[in-house]
Tab-separated table of C-alpha atoms and ligand atoms in Angstrom:
chain	number	residue	atom	x	y	z
Y	55	MET	CA	0.000	0.000	0.000
Y	56	SER	CA	1.336	3.410	-0.870
Y	57	THR	CA	1.963	5.980	1.856
Y	58	PRO	CA	-0.339	8.983	1.961
Y	59	SER	CA	0.708	11.400	-0.757
Y	60	GLU	CA	2.359	14.695	0.158
Y	61	ALA	CA	0.487	16.312	-2.708
Y	62	PRO	CA	-2.598	18.317	-1.774
Y	63	PRO	CA	-5.787	16.280	-2.211
Y	64	ARG	CA	-7.434	16.705	-5.607
Y	65	PRO	CA	-10.736	18.534	-5.372
Y	66	PRO	CA	-13.758	16.540	-6.524
Y	67	LEU	CA	-14.647	17.128	-10.190
Y	68	THR	CA	-17.836	18.974	-9.400
Y	69	HIS	CA	-16.288	21.064	-6.625
Y	70	LEU	CA	-16.042	24.597	-7.970
Y	71	ALA	CA	-13.226	26.946	-7.002
Y	72	ASP	CA	-14.240	30.415	-5.773
Y	73	ASP	CA	-13.803	32.052	-9.195
Y	74	GLU	CA	-15.821	29.252	-10.821
Y	75	THR	CA	-18.649	29.569	-8.279
Y	76	LEU	CA	-18.780	33.327	-8.774
Y	77	LEU	CA	-18.912	32.947	-12.558
Y	78	ARG	CA	-21.581	30.235	-12.420
Y	79	ASP	CA	-23.777	32.239	-10.050
Y	80	THR	CA	-23.379	35.432	-12.081
Y	81	VAL	CA	-24.299	33.727	-15.347
Y	82	ARG	CA	-27.137	31.810	-13.692
Y	83	ALA	CA	-28.674	35.070	-12.443
Y	84	PHE	CA	-28.137	36.693	-15.849
Y	85	ALA	CA	-29.837	33.783	-17.618
Y	86	ARG	CA	-32.801	33.954	-15.247
Y	87	GLU	CA	-33.204	37.722	-15.398
Y	88	GLN	CA	-32.162	38.639	-18.936
Y	89	VAL	CA	-32.444	35.515	-21.094
Y	90	ALA	CA	-35.601	33.832	-19.778
Y	91	PRO	CA	-37.940	36.731	-20.655
Y	92	VAL	CA	-36.950	36.666	-24.352
Y	93	VAL	CA	-36.624	32.912	-24.973
Y	94	ARG	CA	-40.076	32.348	-26.401
Y	95	GLU	CA	-40.065	35.390	-28.665
Y	96	MET	CA	-36.609	34.536	-30.049
Y	97	ASP	CA	-37.725	30.959	-30.714
Y	98	GLU	CA	-40.922	32.024	-32.466
Y	99	ARG	CA	-39.230	34.675	-34.575
Y	100	GLY	CA	-36.160	32.571	-35.228
Y	101	THR	CA	-33.899	35.522	-34.423
Y	102	PHE	CA	-31.390	36.388	-31.730
Y	103	SER	CA	-32.223	39.466	-29.644
Y	104	ALA	CA	-29.735	42.262	-30.476
Y	105	PRO	CA	-29.925	43.801	-26.974
Y	106	LEU	CA	-29.244	40.385	-25.442
Y	107	LEU	CA	-26.204	39.981	-27.664
Y	108	ARG	CA	-24.874	43.339	-26.419
Y	109	GLN	CA	-25.484	42.205	-22.820
Y	110	LEU	CA	-23.467	39.024	-23.390
Y	111	PHE	CA	-20.468	41.160	-24.360
Y	112	ASP	CA	-21.027	43.404	-21.351
Y	113	LEU	CA	-21.159	40.332	-19.114
Y	114	GLY	CA	-17.672	39.405	-20.352
Y	115	VAL	CA	-18.541	35.934	-21.618
Y	116	MET	CA	-17.664	36.443	-25.294
Y	117	GLY	CA	-13.900	36.368	-24.841
Y	118	ILE	CA	-13.352	34.013	-21.936
Y	119	GLU	CA	-9.942	32.696	-22.994
Y	120	ILE	CA	-8.832	35.912	-24.677
Y	121	PRO	CA	-5.846	37.251	-22.710
Y	122	GLU	CA	-6.545	40.372	-20.670
Y	123	ALA	CA	-3.948	42.232	-22.766
Y	124	HIS	CA	-6.359	41.861	-25.712
Y	125	GLY	CA	-9.401	42.893	-23.666
Y	126	GLY	CA	-10.603	39.389	-22.771
Y	127	ALA	CA	-11.317	37.698	-19.461
Y	128	GLY	CA	-8.050	35.708	-19.383
Y	129	GLY	CA	-10.033	32.676	-18.209
Y	130	ARG	CA	-9.799	28.948	-18.790
Y	131	PHE	CA	-11.693	26.510	-20.978
Y	132	PHE	CA	-13.543	25.221	-17.914
Y	133	HIS	CA	-14.964	28.704	-17.385
Y	134	ALA	CA	-16.392	28.604	-20.907
Y	135	VAL	CA	-17.972	25.221	-20.165
Y	136	LEU	CA	-19.642	26.574	-17.033
Y	137	VAL	CA	-20.998	29.580	-18.938
Y	138	VAL	CA	-22.376	27.441	-21.772
Y	139	GLU	CA	-24.000	25.063	-19.277
Y	140	GLU	CA	-25.691	27.876	-17.354
Y	141	LEU	CA	-26.975	29.723	-20.421
Y	142	SER	CA	-28.234	26.475	-21.957
Y	143	ARG	CA	-30.300	25.654	-18.848
Y	144	VAL	CA	-32.458	28.572	-19.946
Y	145	ASP	CA	-31.852	28.701	-23.703
Y	146	PRO	CA	-29.545	26.349	-25.641
Y	147	SER	CA	-29.594	28.834	-28.557
Y	148	VAL	CA	-27.864	31.404	-26.374
Y	149	GLY	CA	-25.568	28.650	-25.127
Y	150	VAL	CA	-24.406	27.729	-28.610
Y	151	LEU	CA	-23.781	31.310	-29.730
Y	152	VAL	CA	-21.440	31.767	-26.780
Y	153	ASP	CA	-20.012	28.278	-27.250
Y	154	VAL	CA	-18.984	28.804	-30.888
Y	155	GLN	CA	-17.495	32.202	-30.031
Y	156	ASN	CA	-15.322	30.770	-27.262
Y	157	THR	CA	-14.585	27.113	-27.864
Y	158	LEU	CA	-14.104	27.332	-31.639
Y	159	VAL	CA	-13.349	30.855	-32.861
Y	160	VAL	CA	-11.407	32.322	-29.927
Y	161	ASN	CA	-9.828	28.958	-29.269
Y	162	ALA	CA	-8.510	28.644	-32.850
Y	163	LEU	CA	-7.069	32.158	-32.767
Y	164	VAL	CA	-5.504	31.923	-29.319
Y	165	LYS	CA	-3.832	28.641	-30.172
Y	166	TRP	CA	-2.946	29.117	-33.842
Y	167	GLY	CA	-3.170	32.795	-34.755
Y	168	SER	CA	0.021	34.800	-35.413
Y	169	PRO	CA	0.661	37.607	-32.895
Y	170	GLU	CA	-0.340	40.125	-35.598
Y	171	LEU	CA	-3.588	38.302	-36.373
Y	172	GLN	CA	-4.374	37.988	-32.664
Y	173	ALA	CA	-3.744	41.688	-32.108
Y	174	ARG	CA	-6.018	42.543	-35.026
Y	175	VAL	CA	-8.932	40.212	-34.248
Y	176	LEU	CA	-9.056	39.267	-30.552
Y	177	PRO	CA	-9.880	42.712	-29.090
Y	178	GLY	CA	-12.941	42.957	-31.351
Y	179	LEU	CA	-14.125	39.460	-30.385
Y	180	ALA	CA	-13.876	40.407	-26.703
Y	181	ALA	CA	-15.645	43.751	-27.203
Y	182	ASP	CA	-18.466	43.521	-29.732
Y	183	ARG	CA	-17.760	41.221	-32.680
Y	184	VAL	CA	-19.322	37.784	-33.007
Y	185	GLY	CA	-17.363	34.909	-34.546
Y	186	ALA	CA	-18.419	31.961	-36.714
Y	187	TYR	CA	-16.589	28.783	-37.684
Y	188	ALA	CA	-17.054	27.548	-41.234
Y	189	LEU	CA	-15.925	24.031	-42.071
Y	190	SER	CA	-19.008	22.150	-43.363
Y	191	GLU	CA	-20.220	22.224	-46.953
Y	192	ALA	CA	-23.222	20.728	-48.743
Y	193	ALA	CA	-21.295	17.616	-49.741
Y	194	SER	CA	-18.834	17.401	-46.842
Y	195	GLY	CA	-20.179	17.046	-43.320
Y	196	SER	CA	-18.827	14.053	-41.413
Y	197	ASP	CA	-16.215	13.741	-44.162
Y	198	ALA	CA	-15.189	17.334	-43.452
Y	199	PHE	CA	-11.836	17.226	-45.216
Y	200	ALA	CA	-13.524	16.446	-48.523
Y	201	LEU	CA	-14.336	20.169	-48.613
Y	202	THR	CA	-14.068	21.862	-52.004
Y	203	THR	CA	-13.936	25.586	-51.164
Y	204	ARG	CA	-10.806	26.644	-52.993
Y	205	ALA	CA	-8.088	29.151	-52.025
Y	206	ARG	CA	-5.792	30.093	-54.922
Y	207	GLU	CA	-2.519	31.850	-54.179
Y	208	ASP	CA	-2.150	35.224	-55.891
Y	209	GLY	CA	0.991	37.062	-54.773
Y	210	ASP	CA	0.595	37.981	-51.135
Y	211	HIS	CA	-3.128	37.200	-51.270
Y	212	PHE	CA	-5.421	34.181	-51.587
Y	213	VAL	CA	-8.547	34.215	-53.721
Y	214	ILE	CA	-11.373	32.137	-52.257
Y	215	ASP	CA	-14.254	30.523	-54.144
Y	216	GLY	CA	-16.890	28.152	-52.785
Y	217	ARG	CA	-19.785	27.760	-50.408
Y	218	LYS	CA	-20.148	26.794	-46.773
Y	219	LEU	CA	-23.333	25.410	-45.264
Y	220	TRP	CA	-24.828	25.223	-41.765
Y	221	ILE	CA	-22.729	27.988	-40.278
Y	222	THR	CA	-23.806	28.865	-36.726
Y	223	ASN	CA	-23.840	32.615	-35.927
Y	224	GLY	CA	-23.758	33.349	-39.684
Y	225	ASN	CA	-26.326	36.102	-39.243
Y	226	GLU	CA	-24.645	37.879	-36.334
Y	227	ALA	CA	-20.975	37.232	-37.064
Y	228	ASP	CA	-18.400	39.786	-38.158
Y	229	VAL	CA	-15.426	37.415	-38.023
Y	230	PHE	CA	-15.402	34.057	-39.810
Y	231	VAL	CA	-12.880	31.240	-39.480
Y	232	VAL	CA	-13.115	29.668	-42.945
Y	233	PHE	CA	-11.512	26.431	-44.099
Y	234	ALA	CA	-10.524	26.108	-47.769
Y	235	THR	CA	-8.075	23.992	-49.740
Y	236	VAL	CA	-5.046	25.420	-51.492
Y	237	ASP	CA	-4.525	22.120	-53.347
Y	238	PRO	CA	-7.408	19.678	-53.843
Y	239	ASP	CA	-4.950	16.967	-54.961
Y	240	ALA	CA	-3.159	17.130	-51.618
Y	241	GLY	CA	-6.210	15.902	-49.668
Y	242	TYR	CA	-6.308	17.048	-46.067
Y	243	ARG	CA	-2.783	18.487	-46.448
Y	244	GLY	CA	-4.164	21.266	-48.635
Y	245	ILE	CA	-6.602	22.536	-46.048
Y	246	THR	CA	-5.927	26.015	-44.733
Y	247	ALA	CA	-7.778	28.189	-42.212
Y	248	PHE	CA	-8.424	31.879	-42.888
Y	249	ILE	CA	-9.954	34.770	-40.974
Y	250	ILE	CA	-12.427	36.565	-43.215
Y	251	ASP	CA	-14.298	39.665	-42.101
Y	252	ARG	CA	-17.906	40.397	-42.948
Y	253	GLY	CA	-17.935	43.021	-45.658
Y	254	THR	CA	-14.916	41.638	-47.525
Y	255	ALA	CA	-15.575	41.972	-51.268
Y	256	GLY	CA	-16.654	38.641	-52.762
Y	257	PHE	CA	-18.026	37.299	-49.449
Y	258	SER	CA	-21.718	37.208	-48.646
Y	259	VAL	CA	-23.953	35.446	-46.136
Y	260	GLY	CA	-26.707	33.475	-47.885
Y	261	LYS	CA	-29.859	31.682	-46.829
Y	262	LYS	CA	-30.671	31.208	-43.160
Y	263	GLU	CA	-32.094	27.777	-42.296
Y	264	ASP	CA	-35.568	27.319	-40.792
Y	265	LYS	CA	-34.919	24.735	-38.069
Y	266	LEU	CA	-36.586	22.242	-35.731
Y	267	GLY	CA	-34.764	23.537	-32.661
Y	268	ILE	CA	-32.246	26.124	-31.426
Y	269	ARG	CA	-34.217	28.446	-33.690
Y	270	ALA	CA	-32.766	31.674	-32.276
Y	271	SER	CA	-29.307	30.492	-33.255
Y	272	SER	CA	-28.741	31.437	-36.889
Y	273	THR	CA	-27.522	28.730	-39.278
Y	274	CYS	CA	-26.478	30.156	-42.634
Y	275	GLU	CA	-24.876	29.513	-45.960
Y	276	LEU	CA	-21.699	31.463	-46.767
Y	277	ILE	CA	-20.793	32.339	-50.342
Y	278	PHE	CA	-17.291	33.166	-51.588
Y	279	GLU	CA	-16.854	34.466	-55.130
Y	280	ALA	CA	-13.351	35.619	-55.959
Y	281	CYS	CA	-12.956	36.784	-52.357
Y	282	ARG	CA	-9.425	38.193	-51.862
Y	283	VAL	CA	-7.827	37.866	-48.449
Y	284	PRO	CA	-4.265	38.758	-47.493
Y	285	ARG	CA	-1.789	36.035	-46.562
Y	286	THR	CA	-1.752	37.526	-43.056
Y	287	ALA	CA	-5.317	36.199	-42.668
Y	288	VAL	CA	-4.075	32.594	-42.553
Y	289	VAL	CA	-4.631	30.982	-39.127
Y	290	GLY	CA	-1.593	28.817	-38.415
Y	291	GLU	CA	0.219	27.591	-41.521
Y	292	VAL	CA	-0.833	27.071	-45.115
Y	293	GLY	CA	-1.748	23.375	-45.492
Y	294	LYS	CA	-2.081	22.871	-41.717
Y	295	GLY	CA	-5.713	23.898	-41.431
Y	296	TYR	CA	-6.677	20.280	-40.804
Y	297	LYS	CA	-4.799	20.472	-37.493
Y	298	VAL	CA	-6.608	23.679	-36.582
Y	299	ALA	CA	-9.935	22.014	-37.389
Y	300	ILE	CA	-9.269	18.720	-35.615
Y	301	GLU	CA	-7.894	20.300	-32.471
Y	302	THR	CA	-10.527	23.002	-32.107
Y	303	LEU	CA	-13.386	20.585	-32.793
Y	304	ASN	CA	-11.993	18.077	-30.287
Y	305	GLU	CA	-12.325	20.818	-27.687
Y	306	GLY	CA	-15.487	22.338	-29.104
Y	307	ARG	CA	-17.429	19.140	-28.599
Y	308	ILE	CA	-16.874	19.434	-24.846
Y	309	GLY	CA	-18.752	22.725	-25.188
Y	310	ILE	CA	-21.617	20.922	-26.928
Y	311	GLY	CA	-21.557	18.412	-24.066
Y	312	ALA	CA	-21.972	21.398	-21.728
Y	313	GLN	CA	-24.808	22.781	-23.833
Y	314	MET	CA	-26.642	19.450	-23.649
Y	315	LEU	CA	-25.896	19.091	-19.923
Y	316	GLY	CA	-27.405	22.515	-19.282
Y	317	LEU	CA	-30.432	21.693	-21.418
Y	318	ALA	CA	-31.029	18.451	-19.503
Y	319	ASP	CA	-30.667	20.188	-16.147
Y	320	GLY	CA	-33.041	22.942	-17.239
Y	321	ALA	CA	-35.645	20.406	-18.359
Y	322	LEU	CA	-35.349	18.469	-15.085
Y	323	GLY	CA	-35.780	21.701	-13.109
Y	324	HIS	CA	-39.021	22.443	-14.945
Y	325	ALA	CA	-40.229	18.885	-14.359
Y	326	VAL	CA	-39.414	18.964	-10.637
Y	327	ARG	CA	-41.272	22.253	-10.123
Y	328	TYR	CA	-44.269	21.278	-12.228
Y	329	THR	CA	-44.777	17.846	-10.691
Y	330	GLN	CA	-44.850	19.417	-7.233
Y	331	GLU	CA	-47.567	21.861	-8.307
Y	332	ARG	CA	-49.758	19.713	-10.543
Y	333	ARG	CA	-52.379	17.755	-8.631
Y	334	GLN	CA	-54.179	14.605	-9.808
Y	335	PHE	CA	-56.040	12.003	-7.746
Y	336	GLY	CA	-56.021	14.474	-4.839
Y	337	LYS	CA	-52.247	14.930	-4.547
Y	338	ALA	CA	-49.223	16.410	-6.264
Y	339	ILE	CA	-48.099	14.121	-9.082
Y	340	ALA	CA	-44.583	14.268	-7.537
Y	341	ASP	CA	-46.048	12.280	-4.631
Y	342	PHE	CA	-46.461	9.254	-6.897
Y	343	GLN	CA	-43.507	6.937	-6.604
Y	344	GLY	CA	-43.697	6.215	-10.343
Y	345	VAL	CA	-43.009	9.914	-11.018
Y	346	GLN	CA	-40.343	10.177	-8.308
Y	347	PHE	CA	-38.382	7.289	-9.797
Y	348	GLN	CA	-38.437	8.861	-13.249
Y	349	LEU	CA	-37.117	12.138	-11.820
Y	350	ALA	CA	-34.475	10.301	-9.782
Y	351	ARG	CA	-33.234	8.388	-12.830
Y	352	ALA	CA	-32.970	11.612	-14.844
Y	353	ALA	CA	-31.064	13.321	-12.011
Y	354	THR	CA	-28.632	10.396	-11.904
Y	355	GLU	CA	-28.015	10.548	-15.639
Y	356	ILE	CA	-27.456	14.306	-15.467
Y	357	GLU	CA	-24.920	13.887	-12.678
Y	358	ALA	CA	-23.080	11.291	-14.796
Y	359	ALA	CA	-23.144	13.646	-17.797
Y	360	ARG	CA	-21.784	16.471	-15.614
Y	361	LEU	CA	-18.896	14.298	-14.436
Y	362	LEU	CA	-18.016	13.427	-18.043
Y	363	VAL	CA	-18.217	17.040	-19.239
Y	364	TYR	CA	-16.296	18.530	-16.307
Y	365	ASN	CA	-13.642	15.821	-16.483
Y	366	ALA	CA	-13.064	16.379	-20.203
Y	367	ALA	CA	-12.847	20.156	-19.681
Y	368	ARG	CA	-10.510	19.873	-16.709
Y	369	LEU	CA	-8.287	17.416	-18.614
Y	370	ARG	CA	-8.078	19.933	-21.447
Y	371	ASP	CA	-7.079	22.724	-19.057
Y	372	ALA	CA	-4.502	20.433	-17.439
Y	373	GLY	CA	-2.904	19.782	-20.830
Y	374	ALA	CA	-3.692	16.053	-20.553
Y	375	PRO	CA	-5.107	13.931	-23.421
Y	376	PHE	CA	-8.892	14.172	-23.595
Y	377	LEU	CA	-9.954	12.938	-27.048
Y	378	GLN	CA	-11.944	9.907	-25.858
Y	379	GLU	CA	-13.374	11.760	-22.890
Y	380	ALA	CA	-14.588	14.609	-25.113
Y	381	ALA	CA	-16.319	12.198	-27.499
Y	382	MET	CA	-17.886	10.322	-24.571
Y	383	CYS	CA	-19.136	13.465	-22.880
Y	384	LYS	CA	-20.750	14.738	-26.073
Y	385	ILE	CA	-22.568	11.551	-27.031
Y	386	PHE	CA	-23.680	10.845	-23.485
Y	387	ALA	CA	-24.793	14.369	-22.598
Y	388	SER	CA	-26.717	14.718	-25.870
Y	389	GLU	CA	-28.573	11.443	-25.255
Y	390	VAL	CA	-29.322	12.432	-21.655
Y	391	ALA	CA	-30.613	15.784	-22.918
Y	392	GLU	CA	-32.989	14.111	-25.342
Y	393	ARG	CA	-34.232	11.618	-22.732
Y	394	THR	CA	-34.660	14.238	-20.016
Y	395	ALA	CA	-36.463	16.719	-22.266
Y	396	SER	CA	-38.736	13.911	-23.443
Y	397	LEU	CA	-39.480	12.932	-19.827
Y	398	ALA	CA	-40.239	16.565	-18.985
Y	399	VAL	CA	-42.766	16.729	-21.835
Y	400	ASN	CA	-44.361	13.517	-20.570
Y	401	LEU	CA	-44.584	14.778	-16.999
Y	402	PHE	CA	-46.191	18.042	-18.113
Y	403	GLY	CA	-48.862	15.930	-19.842
Y	404	GLY	CA	-50.840	17.911	-22.427
Y	405	TYR	CA	-49.202	21.128	-21.181
Y	406	GLY	CA	-45.869	19.678	-22.224
Y	407	PHE	CA	-46.979	19.587	-25.825
Y	408	VAL	CA	-47.839	23.267	-26.172
Y	409	LYS	CA	-45.701	26.365	-26.495
Y	410	ASP	CA	-47.048	28.083	-23.368
Y	411	TYR	CA	-44.658	25.936	-21.342
Y	412	PRO	CA	-40.895	25.740	-21.890
Y	413	VAL	CA	-40.332	22.012	-22.196
Y	414	GLU	CA	-41.536	21.426	-25.774
Y	415	LYS	CA	-38.827	23.849	-26.939
Y	416	LEU	CA	-36.130	22.057	-24.952
Y	417	TYR	CA	-37.291	18.777	-26.499
Y	418	ARG	CA	-36.863	20.270	-29.997
Y	419	ASP	CA	-33.539	21.863	-29.029
Y	420	ALA	CA	-32.094	18.596	-27.713
Y	421	LYS	CA	-31.928	16.891	-31.109
Y	422	ILE	CA	-29.071	18.992	-32.471
Y	423	GLY	CA	-26.657	17.667	-29.847
Y	424	GLN	CA	-26.460	14.362	-31.699
Y	425	ILE	CA	-25.713	16.040	-35.029
Y	426	TYR	CA	-23.330	19.002	-34.957
Y	427	GLU	CA	-19.621	19.018	-34.139
Y	428	GLY	CA	-19.519	15.352	-35.141
Y	429	THR	CA	-22.604	13.135	-35.231
Y	430	SER	CA	-23.057	10.453	-32.587
Y	431	ASN	CA	-21.734	7.824	-34.998
Y	432	LEU	CA	-18.549	9.853	-35.431
Y	433	GLN	CA	-18.154	10.114	-31.643
Y	434	LEU	CA	-18.546	6.334	-31.391
Y	435	GLN	CA	-15.913	5.965	-34.120
Y	436	THR	CA	-13.471	8.050	-32.052
Y	437	ILE	CA	-14.201	6.060	-28.899
Y	438	ALA	CA	-13.875	2.727	-30.732
Y	439	LYS	CA	-10.553	3.798	-32.281
Y	440	GLY	CA	-9.203	4.390	-28.790
Y	441	LEU	CA	-10.499	1.030	-27.607
Y	442	LEU	CA	-9.290	-1.023	-30.536
Y	443	GLY	CA	-6.190	0.950	-31.505
Y	444	PRO	CA	-2.603	0.322	-30.418
Y	445	ARG	CA	-2.535	-1.423	-27.030
Y	446	ARG	CA	-2.795	0.995	-24.159
M	86	FAD	C1	-27.974	23.625	-36.605
M	86	FAD	C2	-26.651	23.265	-37.173
M	86	FAD	C3	-25.552	24.062	-36.897
M	86	FAD	C4	-24.300	23.761	-37.450
M	86	FAD	N1	-23.237	24.595	-37.225
M	86	FAD	C5	-22.061	24.396	-37.908
M	86	FAD	C6	-21.001	25.347	-37.843
M	86	FAD	O1	-21.085	26.371	-37.143
M	86	FAD	N2	-19.891	25.124	-38.581
M	86	FAD	C7	-19.748	24.039	-39.373
M	86	FAD	O2	-18.710	23.902	-40.033
M	86	FAD	N3	-20.731	23.094	-39.452
M	86	FAD	C8	-21.889	23.261	-38.747
M	86	FAD	N4	-22.914	22.333	-38.835
M	86	FAD	C9	-22.727	21.167	-39.667
M	86	FAD	C10	-22.643	19.881	-38.851
M	86	FAD	O3	-21.417	19.824	-38.194
M	86	FAD	C11	-22.893	18.719	-39.811
M	86	FAD	O4	-24.274	18.742	-40.135
M	86	FAD	C12	-22.503	17.391	-39.206
M	86	FAD	O5	-21.110	17.304	-39.098
M	86	FAD	C13	-23.017	16.211	-40.034
M	86	FAD	O6	-22.713	16.363	-41.373
M	86	FAD	P1	-23.858	16.137	-42.476
M	86	FAD	O7	-25.010	16.996	-42.072
M	86	FAD	O8	-23.261	16.372	-43.806
M	86	FAD	O9	-24.302	14.644	-42.303
M	86	FAD	P2	-23.568	13.321	-42.963
M	86	FAD	O10	-22.090	13.411	-42.752
M	86	FAD	O11	-24.071	13.213	-44.357
M	86	FAD	O12	-24.160	12.205	-42.062
M	86	FAD	C14	-25.464	11.629	-42.264
M	86	FAD	C15	-25.555	10.375	-41.395
M	86	FAD	O13	-24.561	9.432	-41.804
M	86	FAD	C16	-23.813	9.021	-40.695
M	86	FAD	N5	-22.411	8.781	-41.089
M	86	FAD	C17	-21.631	9.524	-41.905
M	86	FAD	N6	-20.410	8.989	-42.005
M	86	FAD	C18	-20.415	7.883	-41.230
M	86	FAD	C19	-19.451	6.895	-40.925
M	86	FAD	N7	-18.205	6.945	-41.395
M	86	FAD	N8	-19.810	5.873	-40.104
M	86	FAD	C20	-21.063	5.793	-39.601
M	86	FAD	N9	-22.006	6.709	-39.850
M	86	FAD	C21	-21.703	7.729	-40.664
M	86	FAD	C22	-23.884	10.198	-39.705
M	86	FAD	O14	-23.629	9.771	-38.380
M	86	FAD	C23	-25.313	10.668	-39.916
M	86	FAD	O15	-26.173	9.907	-39.118
M	86	FAD	C24	-24.155	22.614	-38.257
M	86	FAD	C25	-25.276	21.801	-38.517
M	86	FAD	C26	-26.506	22.131	-38.005
M	86	FAD	C27	-27.684	21.258	-38.346
């Protein structure tokens, strides 16, 4: 038996440090006071409230990992996960806007951007500019590196032609991380990441999708027609965009795990409150053991999802490998979100099926967790590769 370690005991995964508790409580109050009142209207209109967007910047949650020298919060990835979880308890559309900004766009720039590019773009992202991350195309989703958007070298510029599909924040964004290939014959080794600003000649935002869920989150087509960008807009190195994409998406899917965790927790909260108020057969329906057991099972699944999400995020911040853990947290949290939202609809009875109550929206919102940032099958592929790959 080993002797007691001299090292300080590791805090439990779900134990929050003082700064984490403060952030969680601040964002929780913000979500309750500022987000909740506009959720239904944003969902019905399929638009994101402009004043709410401004408030998110004022709250300081749009540049969590941006260094303070560039106007950001100088925080950690785990902080972003907490913020996405809390916002998504009230509205997963707000959660994903903040998630893409932090875990994909800011993340790619902080890790891969040249000092000049960082100095040009990061202060705006912290202050008032929304970011979007454009990898997918009509014919390349799961097979993302089959993308065909082309970047042709022209002196100290690149000229970009092609179309991107499904781009979150497309409507609100000013800054786009765009993946294109400089050499289609080179396969993934041709892929290069660029920063392209809204308003650049030859770049336009196309059709916005009309969706089942997360309707306030815009999902748009991007069109590039002879769009000239300077070489200084390259994120990382020419031909190394695949690394930028793989590494940011590996981290980004922890954020989607957090979005789904928040959604599930929000749905359970509604169900717990409602079942204590709703009376049938002369008592609250929460007094029926059949209902209690359903709530207890959901709470257990949510706790398991939280452990997976927090562990993946804390591994990432510790610089430890987290690929399997990120895939596991995303697939599990998204399935728990769907099950919990479905249970909440059931427990609301007929009221669960109408828009006057919040759970039908959460049920619609849950579905996306199994699709974007790698479908569930792709997560299983990653997990299986780890299991069946070189002996551990
Ligand atoms: C609301 C929304 C927001 C999005 N936001 C963004 C964004 O901001 N940026 C961005 O770049 N993209 C975004 N996407 C795109 C998203 O990442 C893709 O839709 C997703 O990766 C799946 O690609 P696909 O739709 O082409 O489906 P496909 O890849 O065609 O998959 C269809 C089905 O086939 C299965 N499948 C495919 N390959 C395999 C395989 N090898 N083994 C087993 N099963 C397989 C999939 O699991 C899925 O069930 C968004 C999508 C949506 C719907």
